[in-house]
Short mmCIF file of C-alpha atoms and ligand atoms in Angstrom, two decimals:
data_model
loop_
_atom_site.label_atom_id
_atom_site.label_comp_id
_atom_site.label_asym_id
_atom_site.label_seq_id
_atom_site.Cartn_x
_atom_site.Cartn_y
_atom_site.Cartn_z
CA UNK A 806 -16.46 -16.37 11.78
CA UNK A 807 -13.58 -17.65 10.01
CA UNK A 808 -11.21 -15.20 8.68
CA UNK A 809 -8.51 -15.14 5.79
CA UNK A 810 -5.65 -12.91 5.00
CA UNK A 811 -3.78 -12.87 2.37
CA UNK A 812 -0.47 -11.75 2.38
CA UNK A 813 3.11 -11.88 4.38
CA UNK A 814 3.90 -8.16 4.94
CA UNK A 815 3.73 -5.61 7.04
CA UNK A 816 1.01 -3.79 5.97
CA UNK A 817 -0.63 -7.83 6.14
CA UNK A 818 0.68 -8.10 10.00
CA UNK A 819 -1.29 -5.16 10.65
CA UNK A 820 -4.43 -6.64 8.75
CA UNK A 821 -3.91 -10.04 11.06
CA UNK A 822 -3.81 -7.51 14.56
CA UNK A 823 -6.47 -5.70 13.48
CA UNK A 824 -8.70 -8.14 12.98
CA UNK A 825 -7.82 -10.46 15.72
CA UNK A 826 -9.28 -8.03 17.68
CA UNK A 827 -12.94 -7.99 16.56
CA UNK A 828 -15.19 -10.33 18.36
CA UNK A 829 -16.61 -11.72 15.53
CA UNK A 830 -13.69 -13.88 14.52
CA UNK A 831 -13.44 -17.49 15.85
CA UNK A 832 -10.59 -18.68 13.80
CA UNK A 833 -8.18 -16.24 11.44
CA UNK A 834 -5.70 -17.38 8.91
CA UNK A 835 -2.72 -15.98 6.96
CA UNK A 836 -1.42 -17.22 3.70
CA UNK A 837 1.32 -17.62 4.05
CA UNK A 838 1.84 -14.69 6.77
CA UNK A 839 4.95 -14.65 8.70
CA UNK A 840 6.22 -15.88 11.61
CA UNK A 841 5.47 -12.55 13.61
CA UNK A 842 1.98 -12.69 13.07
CA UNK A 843 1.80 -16.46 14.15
CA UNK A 844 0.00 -15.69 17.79
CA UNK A 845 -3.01 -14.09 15.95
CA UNK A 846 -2.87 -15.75 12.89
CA UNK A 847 -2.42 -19.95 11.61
CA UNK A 848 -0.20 -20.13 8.83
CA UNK A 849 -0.87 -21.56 5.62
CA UNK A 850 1.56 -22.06 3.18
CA UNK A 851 0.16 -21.19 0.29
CA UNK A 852 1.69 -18.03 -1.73
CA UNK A 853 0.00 -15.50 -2.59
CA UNK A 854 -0.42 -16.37 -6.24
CA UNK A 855 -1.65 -20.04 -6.31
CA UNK A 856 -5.18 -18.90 -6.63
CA UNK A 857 -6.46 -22.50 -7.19
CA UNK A 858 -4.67 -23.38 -3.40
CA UNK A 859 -5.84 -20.27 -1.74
CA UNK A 860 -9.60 -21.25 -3.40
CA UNK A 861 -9.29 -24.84 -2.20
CA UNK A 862 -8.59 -23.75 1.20
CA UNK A 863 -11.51 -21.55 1.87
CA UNK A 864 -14.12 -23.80 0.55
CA UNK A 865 -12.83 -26.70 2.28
CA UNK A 866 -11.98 -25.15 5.81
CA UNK A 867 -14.94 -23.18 5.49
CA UNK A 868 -13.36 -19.58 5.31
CA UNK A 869 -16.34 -17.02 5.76
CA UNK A 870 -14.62 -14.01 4.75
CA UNK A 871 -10.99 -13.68 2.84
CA UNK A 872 -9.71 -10.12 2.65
CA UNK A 873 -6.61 -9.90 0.12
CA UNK A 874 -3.51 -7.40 1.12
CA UNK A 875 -1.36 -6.98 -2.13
CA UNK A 876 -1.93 -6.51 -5.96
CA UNK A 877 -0.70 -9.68 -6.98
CA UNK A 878 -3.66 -11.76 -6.51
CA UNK A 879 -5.87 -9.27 -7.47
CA UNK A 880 -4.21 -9.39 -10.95
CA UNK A 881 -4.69 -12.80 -10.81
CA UNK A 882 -8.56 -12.72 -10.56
CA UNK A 883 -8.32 -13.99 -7.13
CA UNK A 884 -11.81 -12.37 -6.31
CA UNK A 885 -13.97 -12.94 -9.51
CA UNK A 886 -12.88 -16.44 -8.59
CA UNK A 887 -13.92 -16.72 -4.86
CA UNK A 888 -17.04 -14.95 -5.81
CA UNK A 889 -17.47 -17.67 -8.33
CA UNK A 890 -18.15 -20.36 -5.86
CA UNK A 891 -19.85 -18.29 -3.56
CA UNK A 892 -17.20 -17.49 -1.09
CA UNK A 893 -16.86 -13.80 0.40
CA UNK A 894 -14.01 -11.91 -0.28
CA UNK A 895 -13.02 -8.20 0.18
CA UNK A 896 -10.81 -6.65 -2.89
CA UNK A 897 -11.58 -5.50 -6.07
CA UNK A 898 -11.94 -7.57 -8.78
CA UNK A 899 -9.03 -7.91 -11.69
CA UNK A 900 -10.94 -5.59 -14.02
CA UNK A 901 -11.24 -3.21 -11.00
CA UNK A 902 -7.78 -2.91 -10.03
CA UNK A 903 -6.26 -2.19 -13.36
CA UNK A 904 -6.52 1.36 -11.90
CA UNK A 905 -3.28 -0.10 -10.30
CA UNK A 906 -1.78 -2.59 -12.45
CA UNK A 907 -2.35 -1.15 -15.30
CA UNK A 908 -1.11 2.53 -15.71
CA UNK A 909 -2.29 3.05 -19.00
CA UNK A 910 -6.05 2.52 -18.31
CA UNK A 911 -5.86 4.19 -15.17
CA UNK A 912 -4.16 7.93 -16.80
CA UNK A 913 -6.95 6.95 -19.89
CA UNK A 914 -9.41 6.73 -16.98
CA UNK A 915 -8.32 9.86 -15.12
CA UNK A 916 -8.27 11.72 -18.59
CA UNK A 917 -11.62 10.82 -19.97
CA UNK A 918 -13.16 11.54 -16.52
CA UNK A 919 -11.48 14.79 -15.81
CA UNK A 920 -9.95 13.58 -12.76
CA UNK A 921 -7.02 16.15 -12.06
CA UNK A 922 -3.79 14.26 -12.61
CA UNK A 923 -0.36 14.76 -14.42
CA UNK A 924 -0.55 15.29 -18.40
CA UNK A 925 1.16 11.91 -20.10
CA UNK A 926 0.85 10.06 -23.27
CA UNK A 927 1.56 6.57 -23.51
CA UNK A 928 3.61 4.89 -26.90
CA UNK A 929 5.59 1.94 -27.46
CA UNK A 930 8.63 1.52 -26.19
CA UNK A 931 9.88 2.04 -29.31
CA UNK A 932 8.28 4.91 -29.61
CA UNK A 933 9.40 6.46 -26.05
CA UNK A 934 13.41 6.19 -26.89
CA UNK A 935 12.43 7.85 -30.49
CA UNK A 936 11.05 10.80 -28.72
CA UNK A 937 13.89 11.10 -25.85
CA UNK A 938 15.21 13.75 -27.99
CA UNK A 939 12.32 15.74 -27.74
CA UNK A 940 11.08 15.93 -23.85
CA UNK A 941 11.24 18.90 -22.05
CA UNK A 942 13.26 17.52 -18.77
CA UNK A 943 13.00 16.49 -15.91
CA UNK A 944 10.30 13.77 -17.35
CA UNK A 945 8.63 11.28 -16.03
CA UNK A 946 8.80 7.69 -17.37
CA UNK A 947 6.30 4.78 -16.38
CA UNK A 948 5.93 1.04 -17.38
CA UNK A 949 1.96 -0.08 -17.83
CA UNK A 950 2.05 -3.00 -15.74
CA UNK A 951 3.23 -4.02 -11.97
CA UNK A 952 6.93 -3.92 -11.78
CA UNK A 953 7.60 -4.12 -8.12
CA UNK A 954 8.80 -0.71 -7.69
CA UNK A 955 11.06 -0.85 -10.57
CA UNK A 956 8.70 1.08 -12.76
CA UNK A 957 9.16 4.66 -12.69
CA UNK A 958 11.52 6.85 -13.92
CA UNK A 959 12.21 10.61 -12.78
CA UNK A 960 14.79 11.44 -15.94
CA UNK A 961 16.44 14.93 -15.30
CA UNK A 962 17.69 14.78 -18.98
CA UNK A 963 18.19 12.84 -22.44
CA UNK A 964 21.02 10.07 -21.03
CA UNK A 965 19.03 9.32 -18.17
CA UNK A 966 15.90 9.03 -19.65
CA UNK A 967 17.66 6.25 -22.21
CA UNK A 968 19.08 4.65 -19.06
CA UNK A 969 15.41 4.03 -17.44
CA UNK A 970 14.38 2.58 -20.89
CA UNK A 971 16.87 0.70 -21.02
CA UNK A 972 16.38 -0.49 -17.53
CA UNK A 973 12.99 -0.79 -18.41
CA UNK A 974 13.70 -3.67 -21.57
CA UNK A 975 14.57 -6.17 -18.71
CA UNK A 976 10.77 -5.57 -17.58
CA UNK A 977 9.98 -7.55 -20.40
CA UNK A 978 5.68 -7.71 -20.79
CA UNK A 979 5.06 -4.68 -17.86
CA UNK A 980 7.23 -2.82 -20.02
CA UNK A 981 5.61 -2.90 -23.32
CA UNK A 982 3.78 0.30 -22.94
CA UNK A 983 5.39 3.42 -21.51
CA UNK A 984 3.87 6.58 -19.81
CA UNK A 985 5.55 9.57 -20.40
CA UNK A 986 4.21 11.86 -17.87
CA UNK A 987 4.69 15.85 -16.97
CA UNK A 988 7.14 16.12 -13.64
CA UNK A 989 5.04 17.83 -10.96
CA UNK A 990 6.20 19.50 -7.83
CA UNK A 991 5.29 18.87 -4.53
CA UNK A 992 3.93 17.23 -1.20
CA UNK A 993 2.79 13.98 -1.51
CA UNK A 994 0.03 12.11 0.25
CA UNK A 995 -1.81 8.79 0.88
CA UNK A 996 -5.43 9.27 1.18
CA UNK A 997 -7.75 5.89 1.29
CA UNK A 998 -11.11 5.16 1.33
CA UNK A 999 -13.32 2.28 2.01
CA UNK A 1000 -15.90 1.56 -0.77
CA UNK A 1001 -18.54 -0.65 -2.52
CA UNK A 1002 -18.44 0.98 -5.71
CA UNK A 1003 -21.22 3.60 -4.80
CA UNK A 1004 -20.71 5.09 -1.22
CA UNK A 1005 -17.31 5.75 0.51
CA UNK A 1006 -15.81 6.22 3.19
CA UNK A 1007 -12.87 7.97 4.05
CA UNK A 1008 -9.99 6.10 6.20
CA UNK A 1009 -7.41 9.33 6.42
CA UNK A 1010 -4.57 10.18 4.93
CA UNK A 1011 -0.72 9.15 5.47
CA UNK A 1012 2.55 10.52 4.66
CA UNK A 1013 5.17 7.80 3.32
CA UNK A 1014 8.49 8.31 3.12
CA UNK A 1015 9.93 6.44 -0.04
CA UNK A 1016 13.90 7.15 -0.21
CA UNK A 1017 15.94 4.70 1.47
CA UNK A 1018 17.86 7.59 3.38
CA UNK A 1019 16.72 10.86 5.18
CA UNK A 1020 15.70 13.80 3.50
CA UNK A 1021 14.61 12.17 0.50
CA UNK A 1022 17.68 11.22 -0.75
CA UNK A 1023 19.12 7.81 -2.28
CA UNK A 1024 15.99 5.30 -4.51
CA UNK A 1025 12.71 4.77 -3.94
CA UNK A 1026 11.58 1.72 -1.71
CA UNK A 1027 8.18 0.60 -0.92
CA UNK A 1028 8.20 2.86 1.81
CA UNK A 1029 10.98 3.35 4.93
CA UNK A 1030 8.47 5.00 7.49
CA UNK A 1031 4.87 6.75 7.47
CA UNK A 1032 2.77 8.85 10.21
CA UNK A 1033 -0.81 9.42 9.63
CA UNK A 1034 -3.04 11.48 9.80
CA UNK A 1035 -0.92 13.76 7.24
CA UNK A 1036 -1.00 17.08 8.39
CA UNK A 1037 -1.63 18.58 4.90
CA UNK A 1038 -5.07 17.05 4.73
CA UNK A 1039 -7.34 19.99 6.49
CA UNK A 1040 -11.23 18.83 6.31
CA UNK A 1041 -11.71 20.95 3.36
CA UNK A 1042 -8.77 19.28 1.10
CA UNK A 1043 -10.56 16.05 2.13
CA UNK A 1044 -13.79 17.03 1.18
CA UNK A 1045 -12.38 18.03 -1.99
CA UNK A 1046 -10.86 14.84 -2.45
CA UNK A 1047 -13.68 12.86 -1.88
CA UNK A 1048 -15.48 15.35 -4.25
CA UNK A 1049 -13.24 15.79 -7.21
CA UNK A 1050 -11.16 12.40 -6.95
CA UNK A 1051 -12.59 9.83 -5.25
CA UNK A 1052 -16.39 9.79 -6.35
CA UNK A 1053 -15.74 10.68 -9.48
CA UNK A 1054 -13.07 7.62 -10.61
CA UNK A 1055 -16.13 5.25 -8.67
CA UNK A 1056 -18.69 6.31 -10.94
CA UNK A 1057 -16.19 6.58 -13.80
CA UNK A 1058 -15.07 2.79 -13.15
CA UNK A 1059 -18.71 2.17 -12.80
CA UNK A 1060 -19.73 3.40 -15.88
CA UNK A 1061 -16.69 1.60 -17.67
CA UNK A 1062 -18.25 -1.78 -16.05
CA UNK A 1063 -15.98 -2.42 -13.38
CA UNK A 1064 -17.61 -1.70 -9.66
CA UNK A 1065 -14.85 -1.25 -7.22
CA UNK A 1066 -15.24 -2.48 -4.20
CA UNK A 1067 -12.67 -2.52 -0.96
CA UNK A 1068 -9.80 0.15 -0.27
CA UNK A 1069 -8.95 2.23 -2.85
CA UNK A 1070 -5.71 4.48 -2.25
CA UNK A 1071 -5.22 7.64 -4.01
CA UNK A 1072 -0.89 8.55 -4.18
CA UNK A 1073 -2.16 12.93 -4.46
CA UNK A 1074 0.79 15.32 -5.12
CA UNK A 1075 -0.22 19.14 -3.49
CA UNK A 1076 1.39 21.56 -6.17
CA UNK A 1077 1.08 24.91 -6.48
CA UNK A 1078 -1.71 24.54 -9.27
CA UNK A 1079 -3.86 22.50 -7.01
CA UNK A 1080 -3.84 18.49 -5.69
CA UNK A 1081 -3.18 15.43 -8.53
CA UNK A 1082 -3.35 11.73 -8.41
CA UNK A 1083 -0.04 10.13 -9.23
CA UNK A 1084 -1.66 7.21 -8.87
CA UNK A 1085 -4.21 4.57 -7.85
CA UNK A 1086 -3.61 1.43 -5.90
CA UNK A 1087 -5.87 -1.46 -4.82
CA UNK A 1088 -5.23 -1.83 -1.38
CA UNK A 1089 -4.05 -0.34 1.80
CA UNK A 1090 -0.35 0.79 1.65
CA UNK A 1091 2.41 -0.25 3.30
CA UNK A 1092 3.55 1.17 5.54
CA UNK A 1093 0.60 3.79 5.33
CA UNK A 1094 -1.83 0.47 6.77
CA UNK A 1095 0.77 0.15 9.47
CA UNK A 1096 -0.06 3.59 10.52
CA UNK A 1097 -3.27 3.74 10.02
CA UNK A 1098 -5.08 0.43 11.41
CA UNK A 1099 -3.30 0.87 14.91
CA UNK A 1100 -5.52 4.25 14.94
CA UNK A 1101 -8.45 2.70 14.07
CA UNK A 1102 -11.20 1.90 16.78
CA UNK A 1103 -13.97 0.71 14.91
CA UNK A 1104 -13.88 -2.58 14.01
CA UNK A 1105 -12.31 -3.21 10.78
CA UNK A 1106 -14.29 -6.58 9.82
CA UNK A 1107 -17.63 -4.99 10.45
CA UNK A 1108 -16.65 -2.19 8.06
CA UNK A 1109 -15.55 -4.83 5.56
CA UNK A 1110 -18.90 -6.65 5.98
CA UNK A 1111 -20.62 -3.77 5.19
CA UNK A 1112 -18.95 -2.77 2.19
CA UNK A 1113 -19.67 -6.29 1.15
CA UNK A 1114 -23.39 -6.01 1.85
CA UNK A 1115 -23.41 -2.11 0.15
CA UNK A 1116 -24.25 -1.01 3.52
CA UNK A 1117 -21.49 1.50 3.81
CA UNK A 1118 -23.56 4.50 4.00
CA UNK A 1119 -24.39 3.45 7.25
CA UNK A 1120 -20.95 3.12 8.78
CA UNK A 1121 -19.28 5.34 10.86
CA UNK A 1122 -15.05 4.88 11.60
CA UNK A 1123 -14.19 6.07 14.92
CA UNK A 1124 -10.55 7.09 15.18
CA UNK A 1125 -8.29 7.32 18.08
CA UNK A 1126 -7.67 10.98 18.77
CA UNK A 1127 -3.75 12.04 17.74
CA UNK A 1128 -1.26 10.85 15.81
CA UNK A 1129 0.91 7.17 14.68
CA UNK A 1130 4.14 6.72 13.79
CA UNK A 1131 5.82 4.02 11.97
CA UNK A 1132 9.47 3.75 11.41
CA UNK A 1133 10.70 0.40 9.15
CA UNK A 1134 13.98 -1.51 9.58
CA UNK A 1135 15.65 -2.74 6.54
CA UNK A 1136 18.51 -5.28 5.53
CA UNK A 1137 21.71 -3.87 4.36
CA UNK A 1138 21.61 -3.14 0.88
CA UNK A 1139 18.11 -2.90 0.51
CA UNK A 1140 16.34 -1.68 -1.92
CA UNK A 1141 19.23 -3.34 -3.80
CA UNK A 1142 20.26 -6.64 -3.20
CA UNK A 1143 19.94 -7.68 0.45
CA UNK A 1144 21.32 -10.14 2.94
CA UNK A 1145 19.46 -12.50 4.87
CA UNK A 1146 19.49 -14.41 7.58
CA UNK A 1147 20.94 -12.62 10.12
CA UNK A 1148 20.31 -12.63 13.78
CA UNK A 1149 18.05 -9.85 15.65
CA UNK A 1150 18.17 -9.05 19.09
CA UNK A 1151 15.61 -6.93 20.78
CA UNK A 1152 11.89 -8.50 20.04
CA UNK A 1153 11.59 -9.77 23.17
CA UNK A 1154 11.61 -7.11 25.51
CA UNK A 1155 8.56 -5.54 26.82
CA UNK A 1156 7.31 -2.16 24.78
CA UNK A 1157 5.50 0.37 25.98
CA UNK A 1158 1.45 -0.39 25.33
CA UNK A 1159 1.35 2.38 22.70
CA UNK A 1160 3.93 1.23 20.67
CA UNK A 1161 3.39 -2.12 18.16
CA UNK A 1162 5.84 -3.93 16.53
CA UNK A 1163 4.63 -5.68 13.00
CA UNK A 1164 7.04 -8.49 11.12
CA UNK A 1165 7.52 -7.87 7.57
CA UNK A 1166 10.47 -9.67 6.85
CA UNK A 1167 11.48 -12.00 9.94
CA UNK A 1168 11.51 -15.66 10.81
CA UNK A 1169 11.77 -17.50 13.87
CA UNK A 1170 13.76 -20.73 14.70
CA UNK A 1171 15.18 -22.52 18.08
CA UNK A 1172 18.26 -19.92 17.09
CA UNK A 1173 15.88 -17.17 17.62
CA UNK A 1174 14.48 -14.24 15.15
CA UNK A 1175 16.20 -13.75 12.26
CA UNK A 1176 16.03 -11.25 8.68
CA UNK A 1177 14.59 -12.93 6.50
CA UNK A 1178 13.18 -9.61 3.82
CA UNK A 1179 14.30 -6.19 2.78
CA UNK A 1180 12.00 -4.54 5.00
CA UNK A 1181 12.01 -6.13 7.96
CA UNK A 1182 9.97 -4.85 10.59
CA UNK A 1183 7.71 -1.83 10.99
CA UNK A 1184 7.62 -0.23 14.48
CA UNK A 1185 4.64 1.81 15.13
CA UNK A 1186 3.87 4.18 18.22
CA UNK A 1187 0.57 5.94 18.69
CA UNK A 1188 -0.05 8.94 20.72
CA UNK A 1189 -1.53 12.56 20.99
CA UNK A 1190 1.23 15.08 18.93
CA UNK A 1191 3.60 14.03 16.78
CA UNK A 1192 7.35 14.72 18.98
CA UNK A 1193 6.28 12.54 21.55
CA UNK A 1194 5.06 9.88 19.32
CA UNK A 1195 8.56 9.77 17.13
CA UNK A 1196 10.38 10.16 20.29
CA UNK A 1197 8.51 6.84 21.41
CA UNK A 1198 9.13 4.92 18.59
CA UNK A 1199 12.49 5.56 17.98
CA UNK A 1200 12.91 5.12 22.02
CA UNK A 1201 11.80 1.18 20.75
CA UNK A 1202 14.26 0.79 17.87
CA UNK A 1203 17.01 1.44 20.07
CA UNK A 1204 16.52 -1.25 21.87
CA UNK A 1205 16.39 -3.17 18.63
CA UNK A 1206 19.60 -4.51 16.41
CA UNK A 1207 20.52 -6.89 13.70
CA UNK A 1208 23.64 -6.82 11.28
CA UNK A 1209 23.30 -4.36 9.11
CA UNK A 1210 20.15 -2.52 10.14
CA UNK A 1211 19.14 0.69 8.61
CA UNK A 1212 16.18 3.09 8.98
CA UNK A 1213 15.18 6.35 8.31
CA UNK A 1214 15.66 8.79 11.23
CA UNK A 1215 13.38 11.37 10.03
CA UNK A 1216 9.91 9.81 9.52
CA UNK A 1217 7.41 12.52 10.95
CA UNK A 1218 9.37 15.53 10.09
CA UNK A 1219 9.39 15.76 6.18
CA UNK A 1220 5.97 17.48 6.27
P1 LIG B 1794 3.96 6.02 -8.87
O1 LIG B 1794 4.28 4.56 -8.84
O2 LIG B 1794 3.28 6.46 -10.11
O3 LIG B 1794 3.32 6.53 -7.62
O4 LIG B 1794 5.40 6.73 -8.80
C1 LIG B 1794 6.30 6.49 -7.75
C2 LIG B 1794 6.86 7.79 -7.22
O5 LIG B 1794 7.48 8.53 -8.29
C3 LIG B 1794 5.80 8.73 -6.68
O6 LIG B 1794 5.49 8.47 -5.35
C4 LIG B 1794 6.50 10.08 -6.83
O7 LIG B 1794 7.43 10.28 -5.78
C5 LIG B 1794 7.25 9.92 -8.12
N1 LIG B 1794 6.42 10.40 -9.25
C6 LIG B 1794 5.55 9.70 -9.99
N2 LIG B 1794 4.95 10.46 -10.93
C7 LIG B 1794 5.46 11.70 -10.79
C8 LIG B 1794 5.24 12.95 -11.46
N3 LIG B 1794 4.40 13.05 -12.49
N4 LIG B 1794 5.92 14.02 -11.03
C9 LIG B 1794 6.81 13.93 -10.01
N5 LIG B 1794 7.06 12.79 -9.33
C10 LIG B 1794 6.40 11.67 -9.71
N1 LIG B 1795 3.76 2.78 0.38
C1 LIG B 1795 3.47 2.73 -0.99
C2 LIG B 1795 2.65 1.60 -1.41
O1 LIG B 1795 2.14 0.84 -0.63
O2 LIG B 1795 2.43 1.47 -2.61
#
C-alpha cells in the first residue's frame, strides 16, 4: 500500500521509520518531510496546510492511507476533507480536535463531563486584565486557540500576569478568549492512546522535558528530551486513566457529536489531590513519539488500519521490554530567535544499533548537513534500565557538533 505522512518533524521522522518498516507498504511519502527522512520517505513539497495540494496528491498518486502528524491540518479540516472523496486518513476530524485547538471547549468539555482537571474560567480579554487585580497568584493564563507554544502563562503575581496579556494582544484571533486556570503542583506526564472513538488502546506514557535548560529552568519549548515509559505510571494509575480520563472524554466527545478517532494525548499533572489533565492534544507528541515508536514492535500501520475499520478491540501492541531515551539538539537561541544554516558534523558515523537518530530541523546539500530548525535533531537510544540507556545516547551526541548546539543534559533524571 501506498502511504502518506504528513509533517516535517521529529516526531514525523519517527512516523516515516516506523512505518517503513511494516511490510505492507510499497511506496511511503512525506509532505514535505525533511531531508533526514529522505531514504524511507519521497518528498513532496507540499506544506502542511495547503489542504487542496495535499488532497490532489492522494487521489491522483493513489495514496491508500494518509496519517497526519501535527495540529495544523487538523484545524484545517484536512480529514473531513479526505474522507470526503473517499480517501483513508488517520486523525481526528476538525470538530474532534478542538479538544486541542481550542482550550475553551476542551476545559467546557472536561467540566461538563467531570473529567478531573484544573478549575478555570474563561472571559474576554478584556475581561482577564480587569480581573488581574483580583487572582490569587501564581495563576495560570491560557489563549483559546493554537499559538505555537506561545500560549500559556504561569504569572507568579499582578505585573506578570499584565505582561502575558499583553504578550498575548500580539496573538491576535487565538487570543480572543483567555483561560484563567488554578496553578497545580506537580509531576507531569504524557499518556496516549490509540482510538476509534469507542475502544482504546493504550500506547504508554512519556516524560517530556519542556525548559530549554536542565532542571527545569529557562522557557518552555516544544520539548528538549523525553524517555518513556514514565516511571510514575504503575498499571493501576493507568487503569485509572483509561477509566476516569480517557473513556470518559470519548464518550463525552461522542455524545457532543464529534467521534474521535486516532491518537489522543492526555498532558496529566500527579498532585497531591490526585492526577489532572492539563490538556488534550490530537496527535502523538514530540518528542514523546520519538520515544515511544522506537519501542514499539507491533506494527504501527496495522494498528492504524484497525482503528480505521473500528476493529481496535481486537488489537494487541507488543512493546519492547525496557526503556528509550531521547535527547534533542537545538540552534542557539532557540526557543527565541534562532540561527540557521550552520554546518553539522557527526551524522555520518556509524551508531550503535540501539540508538536512532531522527531529523527535525536539518537539510542536506553537496556542502553537507546543515541546521536548518530550532530543534534540530532528536537522538534516541533504547535499552533495558534507564543509566545505560542515557549513558548511550549521550555517548552519540558527543560525537555530534554544530555551531551553537545546545541540549539538555538531564533528560531521564527529572523523574
Ligand atoms: P498546556 O499547553 O496547557 O499543556 O501548558 C503548557 C505547560 O504549562 C504545561 O506543560 C505545564 O508545564 C504548564 N501548565 C499548564 N497549566 C498549568 C496549571 N494549571 N498548573 C501548573 N502548570 C501548568
Ligand atoms: N511535547 C509536547 C507536545 O508535543 O505538545
Amino acid at each position: 500500500m501506498k502511504v502518506l505522512v504528513i509533517g516535517g518533524g521529529g516526531r514525523e521522522h519517527a512516523l516515516v521509520w516506523k512505518i517503513a518498516q511494516s511490510p505492507l507498504v510499497t511506496q511511503l511519502f512525506c509532505a514535505p518531510g525533511n531531508h533526514g527522512m529522505r531514504d524511507k520517505a519521497e518528498l513532496i513539497q507540499i506544506p502542511v496546510d495547503d489542504i487542496d495540494r495535499l488532497v490532489s496528491f492522494a487521489k491522483i498518486r493513489g495514496v491508500d492511507l494518509t496519517v497526519v502528524g501535527p495540529e495544523l491540518p487538523l484545524s484545517l479540516d484536512i480529514t473531513k476533507r479526505f474522507q470526503e472523496i473517499g480517501l483513508r486518513i488517520f486523525g481526528p476530524t476538525r470538530e474532534a480536535a478542538e479538544i486541542e485547538t481550542s482550550k475553551a471547549f476542551s476545559k467546557k468539555l472536561m467540566e461538563k463531563y467531570h473529567i478531573p482537571t484544573a478549575k478555570s474560567e474563561t472571559v474576554s480579554l478584556s475581561e482577564a486584565y480587569e480581573r488581574v487585580d483580583s487572582l490569587e497568584m501564581p495563576v495560570v493564563l491560557k489563549v483559546d486557540g493554537l499559538a505555537g507554544g506561545k500560549g500559556v502563562v504561569i504569572a507568579q503575581n499582578q505585573s506578570q500576569a499584565i505582561a502575558g496579556l499583553d504578550r498575548f494582544k500580539t496573538l491576535g484571533k487565538a487570543a480572543s478568549q483567555i483561560i484563567i486556570e488554578e496553578f497545580l503542583e506537580g509531576k507531569e506526564v504524557s499518556f496516549f492512546v490509540v482510538t476509534d472513538g469507542e475502544h482504546a488502546v493504550p500506547l504508554g506514557s512519556a516524560q517530556d522535558h519542556k525548559t530549554i535548560y536542565d532542571g527545569g529552568r529557562g522557557p518552555n519549548t516544544g520539548g528538549m528530551g523525553a524517555f518513556s515509559p514514565s516511571l510514575l505510571v504503575t498499571p493501576e494509575l493507568e487503569n485509572k486513566i483509561m477509566s476516569t480520563v480517557i473513556y470518559p472524554t470519548l464518550e463525552a466527545l461522542s455524545k457532543e457529536g464529534r467521534p474521535y478517532t486516532g491518537v489522543l494525548y492526555a498532558g496529566l499533572i500527579l498532585t497531591s489531590h490526585g492526577m489532572k489533565v492539563l490538556e488534550f492534544n490530537a496527535r502523538w507528541g514530540d518528542p514523546e513519539a520519538q520515544s515511544l515508536l522506537p519501542r514499539m514492535e507491533t506494527d504501527w500501520v496495522t494498528v492504524m488500519e484497525a482503528a480505521l475499520d473500528s476493529q481496535l478491540e481486537h488489537v494487541k501492541i507488543h512493546w519492547k521490554a525496557g526503556t528509550s531515551v531521547c535527547v534533542v539538539l537545538t540552534s542557539e537561541g532557540y526557543p527565541g530567535k534562532y540561527k540557521k544554516g550552520d554546518g553539522i558534523s557527526g551524522l555520518d558515523q556509524k551508531f550503535s544499533n540501539n540508538v536512532t537518530v531522527f531529523h527535525a530541523g536539518t537539510t542536506f546539500s553537496e556542502e553537507g548537513w546543515k541546521t536548518d530548525g530550532g530543534r534540530v535533531l532528536g537522538i534516541t537510544a533504547t535499552g533495558s534500565s534507564l543509566n545505560h540507556v542515557r549513558e548511550q545516547v549521550y555517548a552519540a551526541i558527543k560525537g555530534i557538533s554544530f555551531s551553537g548546539m545546545h541540549y539538555r543534559t538531564d533528560i531521564g533524571h527529572s523523574i
